[in-house]
């Protein structure tokens, strides 16, 4: 007894016994070989990273960068909210107080003297970016490159902080 | 005279040995390349141009890996398995004629290590020995997966050897000789045996796939159900030896098929080329033709591997016993009748 079909889309497949040509497999095999042979001349899908890179989407999350404001001062105030929100516990920092005469370096009175992200722990979820009240951290960088030693994956401020504006300008000037 | 003969054979054996090794090594490269091409990829391309140094890198890796001999295994047999597989796979090349007699430094040199008059039997004996490597390795590992693989390998080889032998008998009816050299000579220019024995060739090549444990008959080492089968417990160079033996077997079967059915070093228009180039360079072209055929067969092996899935075990046995063997017997009968009728006319 066939059950009534609820969706109305049920198809009953016929299980025919195989005929002679199907039983010796060869025609099907040759057909399949023809198909695979044609694939030899198709365009290769391979992207030869690192020479070529896949196009990233708009909201791609890559390496972090610590931003500067329009005057070239570091925005981060070492509030620790990013570290707190990080599910992978990848961020550590040591804060320091801004001294007199450092106003051109740091925007707030407190700043991160040490700021480290362990790229092996990070899962690139972007929660740090979301948590930051100062718009100081964004995951807008490239793919984090491979390395040989674990210690080399702990990125400090030297790798994370954006280049100062004048250096950036100089670099752009050199390129143009 | 004797010394010169020994020297000549020694050189030939050495050249053949090196050639077999390098062809087997580069088969691994070609296998990856073919797999990539058939799947719209580019394959290994980092080690050297076109990834040509990949086999060396792989070999180096194999040597430096940790050697593990499981404590539950039989140590001597565990080592004997891969050694036997590798050793036996080399033996086959001894009777294959790679070219016509060539004239070198005023001497006529046959491009075949030895022309024994039962060459085909010899090949069969050597090829059947190959399964001992698998069986011993699988048995000595003391692992159920390995044992399953070994048992499958043995039963598969036994089943397909029958069909293979029967397809060869039909060929022997045509050629009247068991010597590879004579069979090759008979197929002068375009008189290739495949024209007279198409069905026999088909059966032979299917069985060759089974004998070399290649897809679709790679049941002894199927990764998906037996996690590697007979070589599950093997690591480092012993694993490499098994893999290498497989590729050498593929080379030998390709060479055997080229000689038995596709004329070996013969090609249409060879007489004209030979009289044009003389007795030294003419045969060289023949050798090149032979190797083109061998490489074409190796490519075919790979092409099939990356196209079709593995047979189920019962399908394998069905195909062997219920289809190939009756077909091979029918082929013998038809061949015999045709030969008799043609002779009587
Ligand atoms: S992206 Fe996610 S895991 Fe990585 S540092 Fe930020 S919060 Fe932590
Ligand atoms: S990056 Fe943002 S969230 Fe993290 S410590 Fe600095 S200011 Fe606070």
Short mmCIF file of C-alpha atoms and ligand atoms in Angstrom, two decimals:
data_model
loop_
_atom_site.label_atom_id
_atom_site.label_comp_id
_atom_site.label_asym_id
_atom_site.label_seq_id
_atom_site.Cartn_x
_atom_site.Cartn_y
_atom_site.Cartn_z
CA UNK A 1 0.00 0.00 0.00
CA UNK A 2 1.41 3.35 -0.99
CA UNK A 3 1.02 6.05 1.58
CA UNK A 4 -0.64 9.20 0.39
CA UNK A 5 1.86 11.86 -0.45
CA UNK A 6 1.54 14.93 1.74
CA UNK A 7 3.56 17.31 -0.35
CA UNK A 8 2.13 16.07 -3.63
CA UNK A 9 5.65 16.01 -5.01
CA UNK A 10 6.52 12.41 -4.37
CA UNK A 11 7.94 10.53 -7.29
CA UNK A 12 8.05 6.78 -7.35
CA UNK A 13 11.29 5.68 -8.89
CA UNK A 14 11.23 2.63 -11.03
CA UNK A 15 13.96 0.13 -10.20
CA UNK A 16 14.51 -1.58 -13.47
CA UNK A 17 16.90 -4.50 -13.67
CA UNK A 18 20.00 -3.44 -15.57
CA UNK A 19 20.13 -4.36 -19.22
CA UNK A 20 23.13 -5.97 -20.89
CA UNK A 21 24.98 -2.73 -21.68
CA UNK A 22 24.47 -1.42 -18.19
CA UNK A 23 25.66 -4.68 -16.72
CA UNK A 24 29.00 -4.63 -18.52
CA UNK A 25 29.51 -1.04 -17.29
CA UNK A 26 31.70 -0.12 -20.25
CA UNK A 27 29.47 2.39 -22.08
CA UNK A 28 28.90 4.30 -18.87
CA UNK A 29 32.61 4.20 -18.10
CA UNK A 30 33.54 5.56 -21.51
CA UNK A 31 30.96 8.29 -21.18
CA UNK A 32 32.38 9.28 -17.81
CA UNK A 33 35.90 9.26 -19.20
CA UNK A 34 34.79 11.53 -22.00
CA UNK A 35 33.43 13.97 -19.45
CA UNK A 36 36.58 13.99 -17.34
CA UNK A 37 38.72 14.34 -20.46
CA UNK A 38 36.88 17.47 -21.47
CA UNK A 39 37.64 18.91 -18.05
CA UNK A 40 41.33 18.90 -18.93
CA UNK A 41 40.73 21.82 -21.27
CA UNK A 42 38.49 23.80 -18.99
CA UNK A 43 39.66 26.90 -17.22
CA UNK A 44 41.46 26.04 -13.99
CA UNK A 45 39.75 27.14 -10.82
CA UNK A 46 42.95 27.35 -8.84
CA UNK A 47 43.87 30.69 -7.30
CA UNK A 48 47.64 30.71 -6.98
CA UNK A 49 47.94 32.29 -3.57
CA UNK A 50 50.09 34.24 -2.61
CA UNK A 51 50.75 35.55 -6.13
CA UNK A 52 47.05 35.85 -6.76
CA UNK A 53 44.43 36.64 -4.20
CA UNK A 54 40.78 35.87 -4.10
CA UNK A 55 38.58 38.94 -4.18
CA UNK A 56 37.34 39.67 -0.70
CA UNK A 57 33.82 40.66 0.12
CA UNK A 58 32.88 44.04 1.62
CA UNK A 59 32.60 42.75 5.15
CA UNK A 60 35.66 40.54 5.08
CA UNK A 61 37.43 40.32 8.42
CA UNK A 62 41.20 40.10 8.18
CA UNK A 63 44.11 41.24 10.28
CA UNK A 64 43.37 43.83 12.94
CA UNK A 65 44.60 47.36 12.75
CA UNK A 66 44.66 49.90 15.58
CA UNK A 67 43.44 53.18 14.18
CA UNK A 68 44.66 56.74 14.54
CA UNK A 69 42.45 59.81 14.56
CA UNK A 70 42.59 62.63 12.01
CA UNK A 71 45.57 64.17 13.83
CA UNK A 72 47.50 60.95 13.77
CA UNK A 73 46.99 60.11 17.45
CA UNK A 74 46.29 56.56 18.60
CA UNK A 75 42.61 56.21 19.41
CA UNK A 76 42.82 53.26 21.80
CA UNK A 77 42.36 54.17 25.44
CA UNK A 78 43.15 50.76 26.87
CA UNK A 79 39.69 50.29 28.31
CA UNK A 80 39.99 46.56 27.85
CA UNK A 81 36.52 46.07 26.46
CA UNK A 82 37.88 44.33 23.38
CA UNK A 83 39.83 41.88 25.52
CA UNK A 84 36.76 41.31 27.64
CA UNK A 85 34.54 40.62 24.66
CA UNK A 86 37.02 38.38 22.92
CA UNK A 87 35.67 34.82 23.04
CA UNK A 88 39.08 33.39 22.23
CA UNK A 89 40.94 35.44 24.80
CA UNK A 90 43.40 36.49 22.20
CA UNK A 91 43.97 40.09 23.34
CA UNK A 92 46.19 41.27 26.17
CA UNK A 93 47.26 44.79 26.96
CA UNK A 94 49.09 46.91 29.50
CA UNK A 95 47.83 50.44 29.97
CA UNK A 96 49.80 53.55 30.78
CA UNK A 97 48.97 57.15 31.58
CA UNK A 98 49.67 59.85 29.10
CA UNK A 99 52.51 62.17 30.22
CA UNK A 100 52.69 65.86 29.47
CA UNK A 101 53.95 66.50 26.00
CA UNK A 102 52.54 63.27 24.60
CA UNK A 103 49.22 64.78 23.57
CA UNK A 104 50.17 64.54 19.93
CA UNK A 105 50.69 60.75 20.29
CA UNK A 106 47.65 59.57 22.23
CA UNK A 107 44.15 60.93 22.04
CA UNK A 108 43.00 59.95 25.52
CA UNK A 109 44.65 60.33 28.90
CA UNK A 110 45.18 56.61 29.14
CA UNK A 111 46.67 54.54 26.35
CA UNK A 112 47.87 51.01 25.66
CA UNK A 113 51.57 50.76 26.21
CA UNK A 114 51.51 47.14 25.14
CA UNK A 115 48.77 45.70 23.00
CA UNK A 116 49.10 42.13 21.77
CA UNK A 117 46.84 39.86 19.78
CA UNK A 118 47.66 36.20 19.48
CA UNK A 119 46.76 35.45 15.89
CA UNK A 120 46.73 31.70 16.55
CA UNK A 121 43.98 32.13 19.12
CA UNK A 122 41.96 34.73 17.26
CA UNK A 123 38.97 33.38 15.37
CA UNK A 124 38.34 36.62 13.47
CA UNK A 125 34.86 36.96 14.87
CA UNK A 126 35.03 40.75 14.94
CA UNK A 127 33.60 41.11 18.44
CA UNK A 128 36.54 43.30 19.48
CA UNK A 129 35.67 45.64 16.67
CA UNK A 130 32.07 45.75 17.83
CA UNK A 131 32.96 46.28 21.49
CA UNK A 132 35.35 49.15 21.04
CA UNK A 133 33.83 52.48 22.22
CA UNK A 134 36.59 54.50 20.59
CA UNK A 135 36.44 53.05 17.09
CA UNK A 136 40.05 52.12 17.62
CA UNK A 137 40.21 48.60 16.25
CA UNK A 138 39.08 47.29 12.90
CA UNK A 139 39.63 43.95 11.19
CA UNK A 140 40.27 45.50 7.81
CA UNK A 141 43.71 44.08 7.06
CA UNK A 142 44.90 41.30 4.75
CA UNK A 143 45.15 37.58 5.51
CA UNK A 144 47.45 36.92 8.45
CA UNK A 145 50.53 35.32 6.89
CA UNK A 146 51.94 31.95 7.87
CA UNK A 147 55.03 31.69 10.03
CA UNK A 148 57.29 29.07 11.55
CA UNK A 149 57.24 29.79 15.29
CA UNK A 150 54.31 30.21 17.62
CA UNK A 151 55.85 33.25 19.26
CA UNK A 152 55.87 35.04 15.94
CA UNK A 153 52.10 34.95 15.80
CA UNK A 154 51.74 37.26 18.78
CA UNK A 155 51.36 40.60 17.07
CA UNK A 156 52.33 43.65 19.04
CA UNK A 157 51.72 47.31 18.45
CA UNK A 158 54.51 47.45 15.89
CA UNK A 159 52.41 45.32 13.55
CA UNK A 160 48.93 46.41 14.59
CA UNK A 161 48.98 50.21 14.82
CA UNK A 162 48.26 52.07 11.64
CA UNK A 163 51.10 53.95 10.08
CA UNK A 164 51.27 57.63 11.09
CA UNK A 165 49.59 59.83 8.52
CA UNK A 166 52.71 61.58 7.34
CA UNK A 167 54.49 58.28 6.73
CA UNK A 168 51.46 57.05 4.86
CA UNK A 169 51.45 60.18 2.73
CA UNK A 170 55.17 59.75 2.09
CA UNK A 171 54.59 56.17 1.02
CA UNK A 172 51.77 57.19 -1.28
CA UNK A 173 53.88 60.00 -2.69
CA UNK A 174 56.65 57.55 -3.42
CA UNK A 175 54.28 55.25 -5.23
CA UNK A 176 52.74 57.97 -7.40
CA UNK B 1 83.65 -12.06 -25.91
CA UNK B 2 82.08 -13.33 -22.70
CA UNK B 3 83.23 -10.28 -20.82
CA UNK B 4 81.88 -7.96 -23.49
CA UNK B 5 78.54 -9.74 -23.30
CA UNK B 6 78.40 -9.39 -19.54
CA UNK B 7 79.37 -5.76 -19.79
CA UNK B 8 76.70 -5.09 -22.37
CA UNK B 9 74.00 -6.71 -20.25
CA UNK B 10 75.21 -4.93 -17.16
CA UNK B 11 74.86 -1.57 -18.85
CA UNK B 12 71.44 -2.51 -20.18
CA UNK B 13 70.25 -3.66 -16.76
CA UNK B 14 71.55 -0.51 -15.10
CA UNK B 15 69.93 1.74 -17.66
CA UNK B 16 66.68 -0.15 -17.35
CA UNK B 17 66.81 -0.02 -13.56
CA UNK B 18 67.35 3.71 -13.49
CA UNK B 19 64.71 4.21 -16.15
CA UNK B 20 62.16 2.16 -14.26
CA UNK B 21 62.86 4.03 -11.07
CA UNK B 22 62.57 7.42 -12.67
CA UNK B 23 59.43 6.48 -14.58
CA UNK B 24 57.86 5.22 -11.37
CA UNK B 25 58.91 8.37 -9.55
CA UNK B 26 57.55 10.61 -12.24
CA UNK B 27 54.37 8.56 -12.42
CA UNK B 28 53.59 9.86 -8.96
CA UNK B 29 54.06 13.37 -10.30
CA UNK B 30 51.96 12.63 -13.36
CA UNK B 31 49.28 11.07 -11.22
CA UNK B 32 48.88 14.26 -9.25
CA UNK B 33 49.00 16.36 -12.37
CA UNK B 34 46.41 14.24 -14.18
CA UNK B 35 44.19 14.25 -11.12
CA UNK B 36 44.45 18.02 -11.02
CA UNK B 37 43.79 18.48 -14.73
CA UNK B 38 40.74 16.29 -14.65
CA UNK B 39 39.41 18.23 -11.69
CA UNK B 40 40.06 21.73 -13.06
CA UNK B 41 43.08 22.28 -10.85
CA UNK B 42 46.75 22.88 -11.66
CA UNK B 43 48.40 20.29 -9.41
CA UNK B 44 51.87 20.49 -7.84
CA UNK B 45 53.66 23.55 -9.17
CA UNK B 46 55.89 24.80 -6.37
CA UNK B 47 58.84 22.38 -6.30
CA UNK B 48 60.75 23.30 -9.45
CA UNK B 49 59.11 24.37 -12.68
CA UNK B 50 55.78 22.58 -13.13
CA UNK B 51 56.50 20.92 -9.80
CA UNK B 52 59.03 18.64 -11.47
CA UNK B 53 61.06 18.24 -8.30
CA UNK B 54 58.01 17.00 -6.40
CA UNK B 55 59.01 13.29 -6.58
CA UNK B 56 62.37 14.15 -5.00
CA UNK B 57 60.66 16.07 -2.24
CA UNK B 58 58.26 13.20 -1.66
CA UNK B 59 61.09 10.69 -1.61
CA UNK B 60 63.03 12.80 0.87
CA UNK B 61 59.97 13.06 3.05
CA UNK B 62 59.48 9.29 2.98
CA UNK B 63 63.05 8.73 4.14
CA UNK B 64 62.87 11.15 7.04
CA UNK B 65 59.57 10.06 8.48
CA UNK B 66 59.41 8.02 11.63
CA UNK B 67 59.53 4.28 11.07
CA UNK B 68 56.90 2.53 13.12
CA UNK B 69 56.82 -1.22 13.52
CA UNK B 70 53.73 -2.11 15.54
CA UNK B 71 54.52 -4.15 18.63
CA UNK B 72 51.88 -6.75 17.78
CA UNK B 73 53.29 -7.38 14.34
CA UNK B 74 55.63 -10.06 13.14
CA UNK B 75 58.73 -8.00 12.66
CA UNK B 76 60.47 -10.03 9.95
CA UNK B 77 57.42 -10.53 7.83
CA UNK B 78 56.51 -6.90 8.35
CA UNK B 79 59.77 -5.91 6.70
CA UNK B 80 59.67 -8.70 4.14
CA UNK B 81 56.30 -7.57 2.75
CA UNK B 82 57.29 -4.28 1.18
CA UNK B 83 60.74 -5.58 0.23
CA UNK B 84 59.18 -8.43 -1.67
CA UNK B 85 56.65 -6.17 -3.35
CA UNK B 86 59.37 -3.82 -4.53
CA UNK B 87 61.77 -6.56 -5.59
CA UNK B 88 59.23 -8.52 -7.56
CA UNK B 89 57.89 -5.48 -9.34
CA UNK B 90 61.31 -4.86 -10.86
CA UNK B 91 61.72 -8.37 -12.24
CA UNK B 92 59.11 -7.97 -14.93
CA UNK B 93 61.11 -5.53 -17.04
CA UNK B 94 63.77 -8.17 -17.76
CA UNK B 95 61.94 -9.82 -20.64
CA UNK B 96 60.37 -6.80 -22.28
CA UNK B 97 61.89 -5.83 -25.62
CA UNK B 98 62.18 -2.07 -25.67
CA UNK B 99 63.38 -1.83 -29.23
CA UNK B 100 64.79 -3.56 -32.27
CA UNK B 101 68.37 -4.73 -32.31
CA UNK B 102 70.43 -1.60 -32.41
CA UNK B 103 73.88 -1.19 -33.93
CA UNK B 104 76.25 0.47 -31.48
CA UNK B 105 80.01 0.82 -32.07
CA UNK B 106 79.89 -1.84 -34.77
CA UNK B 107 78.06 -4.33 -32.55
CA UNK B 108 74.47 -5.49 -32.73
CA UNK B 109 72.87 -5.05 -29.34
CA UNK B 110 69.40 -6.37 -28.53
CA UNK B 111 67.40 -3.91 -26.44
CA UNK B 112 66.05 -6.61 -24.18
CA UNK B 113 67.79 -7.98 -21.14
CA UNK B 114 66.94 -11.57 -21.90
CA UNK B 115 64.78 -13.20 -24.53
CA UNK B 116 63.58 -16.34 -22.78
CA UNK B 117 61.28 -18.40 -24.94
CA UNK B 118 58.57 -18.53 -22.26
CA UNK B 119 58.62 -14.82 -21.59
CA UNK B 120 54.87 -14.56 -21.12
CA UNK B 121 54.86 -17.32 -18.54
CA UNK B 122 57.72 -15.59 -16.79
CA UNK B 123 55.79 -12.33 -16.60
CA UNK B 124 52.78 -14.15 -15.25
CA UNK B 125 54.83 -15.86 -12.60
CA UNK B 126 56.48 -12.63 -11.51
CA UNK B 127 53.25 -10.66 -11.49
CA UNK B 128 51.51 -13.30 -9.39
CA UNK B 129 54.38 -13.15 -6.92
CA UNK B 130 53.56 -9.49 -6.43
CA UNK B 131 50.47 -10.36 -4.45
CA UNK B 132 52.65 -12.09 -1.85
CA UNK B 133 54.06 -8.70 -0.90
CA UNK B 134 50.54 -7.51 -0.16
CA UNK B 135 49.52 -10.70 1.61
CA UNK B 136 52.60 -10.92 3.80
CA UNK B 137 52.44 -7.23 4.66
CA UNK B 138 48.76 -7.39 5.50
CA UNK B 139 49.13 -10.55 7.53
CA UNK B 140 52.20 -9.43 9.45
CA UNK B 141 50.62 -6.11 10.46
CA UNK B 142 48.31 -7.93 12.84
CA UNK B 143 45.55 -5.45 12.08
CA UNK B 144 42.08 -6.42 10.95
CA UNK B 145 41.94 -3.77 8.26
CA UNK B 146 45.25 -4.91 6.84
CA UNK B 147 44.17 -8.52 6.93
CA UNK B 148 40.95 -7.68 5.13
CA UNK B 149 42.93 -5.82 2.50
CA UNK B 150 45.34 -8.69 2.08
CA UNK B 151 42.55 -11.24 1.75
CA UNK B 152 40.80 -9.09 -0.80
CA UNK B 153 44.03 -8.63 -2.72
CA UNK B 154 44.64 -12.34 -2.84
CA UNK B 155 41.15 -13.31 -3.93
CA UNK B 156 41.01 -10.54 -6.48
CA UNK B 157 44.31 -11.49 -8.03
CA UNK B 158 43.39 -15.14 -8.22
CA UNK B 159 40.05 -14.37 -9.87
CA UNK B 160 41.42 -11.99 -12.43
CA UNK B 161 44.51 -14.00 -13.25
CA UNK B 162 42.27 -16.66 -14.73
CA UNK B 163 40.57 -14.27 -17.10
CA UNK B 164 43.91 -12.72 -17.95
CA UNK B 165 45.46 -16.08 -18.70
CA UNK B 166 42.52 -17.05 -20.87
CA UNK B 167 42.73 -13.83 -22.85
CA UNK B 168 46.43 -14.51 -23.37
CA UNK B 169 45.69 -18.02 -24.66
CA UNK B 170 43.62 -16.52 -27.46
CA UNK B 171 46.55 -14.27 -28.24
CA UNK B 172 48.92 -17.22 -28.29
CA UNK B 173 46.69 -18.94 -30.82
CA UNK B 174 47.38 -16.00 -33.08
CA UNK B 175 51.08 -15.59 -32.39
CA UNK B 176 52.17 -19.22 -31.88
CA UNK B 177 54.95 -18.20 -29.55
CA UNK B 178 55.55 -17.30 -25.91
CA UNK B 179 58.60 -15.15 -26.57
CA UNK B 180 58.10 -11.41 -26.28
CA UNK B 181 60.73 -10.70 -28.89
CA UNK B 182 59.01 -12.83 -31.51
CA UNK B 183 55.60 -11.43 -30.65
CA UNK B 184 56.97 -7.95 -31.09
CA UNK B 185 58.62 -8.83 -34.40
CA UNK B 186 55.41 -10.36 -35.73
CA UNK B 187 53.57 -7.07 -35.32
CA UNK B 188 55.75 -5.35 -37.88
CA UNK B 189 54.59 -1.89 -38.93
CA UNK B 190 50.80 -1.82 -38.43
CA UNK B 191 50.00 -5.53 -37.88
CA UNK B 192 49.24 -4.94 -34.23
CA UNK B 193 47.61 -7.74 -32.31
CA UNK B 194 44.88 -5.50 -31.02
CA UNK B 195 43.40 -5.55 -34.52
CA UNK B 196 43.08 -9.35 -34.36
CA UNK B 197 42.27 -9.58 -30.67
CA UNK B 198 40.16 -6.56 -29.67
CA UNK B 199 38.07 -8.51 -27.17
CA UNK B 200 41.16 -10.20 -25.80
CA UNK B 201 42.77 -6.82 -25.31
CA UNK B 202 39.73 -5.47 -23.51
CA UNK B 203 39.72 -8.38 -21.11
CA UNK B 204 43.45 -8.12 -20.65
CA UNK B 205 43.40 -4.44 -19.80
CA UNK B 206 40.55 -4.87 -17.31
CA UNK B 207 42.50 -7.65 -15.64
CA UNK B 208 45.63 -5.51 -15.70
CA UNK B 209 43.77 -2.91 -13.68
CA UNK B 210 42.86 -5.60 -11.18
CA UNK B 211 46.37 -7.06 -11.04
CA UNK B 212 47.95 -3.70 -10.35
CA UNK B 213 45.30 -2.88 -7.71
CA UNK B 214 44.36 0.29 -9.49
CA UNK B 215 40.99 2.01 -9.33
CA UNK B 216 38.31 0.72 -9.95
CA UNK B 217 39.79 -2.47 -8.48
CA UNK B 218 41.75 -0.97 -5.61
CA UNK B 219 39.87 -2.96 -3.00
CA UNK B 220 42.98 -4.18 -1.18
CA UNK B 221 43.86 -0.64 -0.22
CA UNK B 222 40.60 1.23 -0.31
CA UNK B 223 41.03 4.23 1.90
CA UNK B 224 37.38 4.75 2.63
CA UNK B 225 36.45 1.42 4.18
CA UNK B 226 39.78 -0.16 5.08
CA UNK B 227 41.72 3.02 5.92
CA UNK B 228 44.50 2.02 3.55
CA UNK B 229 43.98 -1.74 3.62
CA UNK B 230 47.14 -3.82 3.64
CA UNK B 231 49.39 -0.81 4.20
CA UNK B 232 47.45 0.68 7.12
CA UNK B 233 50.26 0.03 9.58
CA UNK B 234 53.09 1.04 7.30
CA UNK B 235 54.94 4.29 7.55
CA UNK B 236 58.00 6.01 6.15
CA UNK B 237 59.95 4.19 3.49
CA UNK B 238 58.15 0.87 3.82
CA UNK B 239 54.98 2.69 2.86
CA UNK B 240 56.95 4.32 0.06
CA UNK B 241 58.12 0.91 -1.12
CA UNK B 242 54.55 -0.28 -1.48
CA UNK B 243 53.57 2.83 -3.38
CA UNK B 244 56.61 2.59 -5.57
CA UNK B 245 55.92 -1.06 -6.27
CA UNK B 246 52.44 -0.12 -7.39
CA UNK B 247 53.77 2.43 -9.85
CA UNK B 248 56.42 0.07 -11.16
CA UNK B 249 53.75 -2.57 -11.64
CA UNK B 250 51.78 -0.06 -13.61
CA UNK B 251 54.81 0.64 -15.78
CA UNK B 252 55.43 -3.05 -16.36
CA UNK B 253 51.81 -3.78 -17.24
CA UNK B 254 51.78 -0.82 -19.60
CA UNK B 255 54.91 -2.15 -21.27
CA UNK B 256 53.45 -5.66 -21.49
CA UNK B 257 50.25 -4.36 -23.03
CA UNK B 258 52.19 -2.22 -25.46
CA UNK B 259 54.26 -5.21 -26.61
CA UNK B 260 51.52 -7.82 -26.64
CA UNK B 261 48.74 -5.83 -28.23
CA UNK B 262 50.01 -2.51 -29.52
CA UNK B 263 53.05 -3.55 -31.49
CA UNK B 264 55.68 -2.50 -28.96
CA UNK B 265 58.32 -0.56 -30.89
CA UNK B 266 56.59 -1.05 -34.25
CA UNK B 267 54.80 1.75 -35.98
CA UNK B 268 53.42 2.26 -39.49
CA UNK B 269 56.09 3.44 -41.87
CA UNK B 270 58.95 2.12 -39.77
CA UNK B 271 60.71 0.52 -42.73
CA UNK B 272 61.05 3.83 -44.51
CA UNK B 273 62.29 5.53 -41.36
CA UNK B 274 64.74 2.72 -40.65
CA UNK B 275 66.28 2.78 -44.14
CA UNK B 276 66.51 6.56 -43.92
CA UNK B 277 68.16 6.77 -40.52
CA UNK B 278 70.26 3.61 -40.60
CA UNK B 279 70.63 0.82 -38.05
CA UNK B 280 71.56 3.06 -35.12
CA UNK B 281 69.06 5.88 -35.17
CA UNK B 282 66.17 3.93 -36.67
CA UNK B 283 65.73 1.71 -33.61
CA UNK B 284 66.06 4.76 -31.38
CA UNK B 285 62.88 6.10 -32.95
CA UNK B 286 61.33 2.68 -32.25
CA UNK B 287 62.30 2.95 -28.59
CA UNK B 288 60.76 6.40 -28.46
CA UNK B 289 57.56 5.03 -29.98
CA UNK B 290 57.55 2.24 -27.41
CA UNK B 291 57.84 4.73 -24.58
CA UNK B 292 55.14 6.94 -26.01
CA UNK B 293 52.84 3.92 -25.98
CA UNK B 294 53.83 3.04 -22.42
CA UNK B 295 53.22 6.57 -21.20
CA UNK B 296 49.90 6.65 -23.02
CA UNK B 297 48.89 3.50 -21.14
CA UNK B 298 50.06 4.96 -17.85
CA UNK B 299 48.00 8.04 -18.60
CA UNK B 300 45.06 5.79 -19.33
CA UNK B 301 45.46 4.08 -15.97
CA UNK B 302 45.35 7.46 -14.27
CA UNK B 303 42.53 8.79 -16.38
CA UNK B 304 40.39 5.83 -15.33
CA UNK B 305 41.41 6.27 -11.71
CA UNK B 306 40.17 9.82 -11.58
CA UNK B 307 36.95 9.05 -13.42
CA UNK B 308 35.21 6.06 -11.95
CA UNK B 309 34.47 4.93 -8.42
CA UNK B 310 35.54 1.67 -6.85
CA UNK B 311 33.64 -1.55 -7.44
CA UNK B 312 31.81 -3.19 -4.62
CA UNK B 313 33.34 -6.48 -3.60
CA UNK B 314 30.50 -8.65 -4.91
CA UNK B 315 30.39 -6.67 -8.14
CA UNK B 316 34.09 -7.29 -8.53
CA UNK B 317 33.68 -11.02 -8.16
CA UNK B 318 30.62 -11.03 -10.42
CA UNK B 319 32.51 -9.18 -13.10
CA UNK B 320 35.48 -11.50 -12.85
CA UNK B 321 33.78 -14.85 -12.70
CA UNK B 322 30.47 -14.33 -14.48
CA UNK B 323 31.42 -11.94 -17.23
CA UNK B 324 35.14 -11.84 -17.96
CA UNK B 325 35.89 -15.54 -17.76
CA UNK B 326 32.98 -16.63 -20.02
CA UNK B 327 33.88 -13.84 -22.42
CA UNK B 328 37.51 -14.92 -22.46
CA UNK B 329 36.53 -18.53 -23.13
CA UNK B 330 34.22 -17.43 -25.93
CA UNK B 331 37.09 -15.41 -27.32
CA UNK B 332 39.33 -18.47 -27.37
CA UNK B 333 36.71 -20.56 -29.12
CA UNK B 334 35.99 -17.91 -31.74
CA UNK B 335 39.67 -17.30 -32.34
CA UNK B 336 40.37 -21.00 -32.72
CA UNK B 337 37.48 -21.45 -35.16
CA UNK B 338 38.52 -18.46 -37.25
CA UNK B 339 42.13 -19.61 -37.39
CA UNK B 340 41.12 -23.11 -38.43
CA UNK B 341 38.76 -21.83 -41.10
CA UNK B 342 41.33 -19.39 -42.48
CA UNK B 343 43.97 -22.13 -42.52
CA UNK B 344 41.71 -24.53 -44.39
CA UNK B 345 40.75 -22.01 -47.06
S1 LIG C 1 38.34 39.08 16.18
FE1 LIG C 1 37.26 38.00 17.83
S2 LIG C 1 38.74 36.45 18.44
FE2 LIG C 1 39.90 37.91 17.25
S3 LIG C 1 40.72 39.33 18.73
FE3 LIG C 1 38.78 40.19 18.06
S4 LIG C 1 37.28 39.45 19.51
FE4 LIG C 1 39.10 38.18 19.77
S1 LIG C 2 40.86 48.84 21.19
FE1 LIG C 2 39.01 49.87 21.81
S2 LIG C 2 38.02 48.40 23.16
FE2 LIG C 2 40.13 47.75 22.98
S3 LIG C 2 41.17 48.73 24.67
FE3 LIG C 2 41.37 50.11 22.96
S4 LIG C 2 39.67 51.48 23.14
FE4 LIG C 2 39.19 49.79 24.46
#
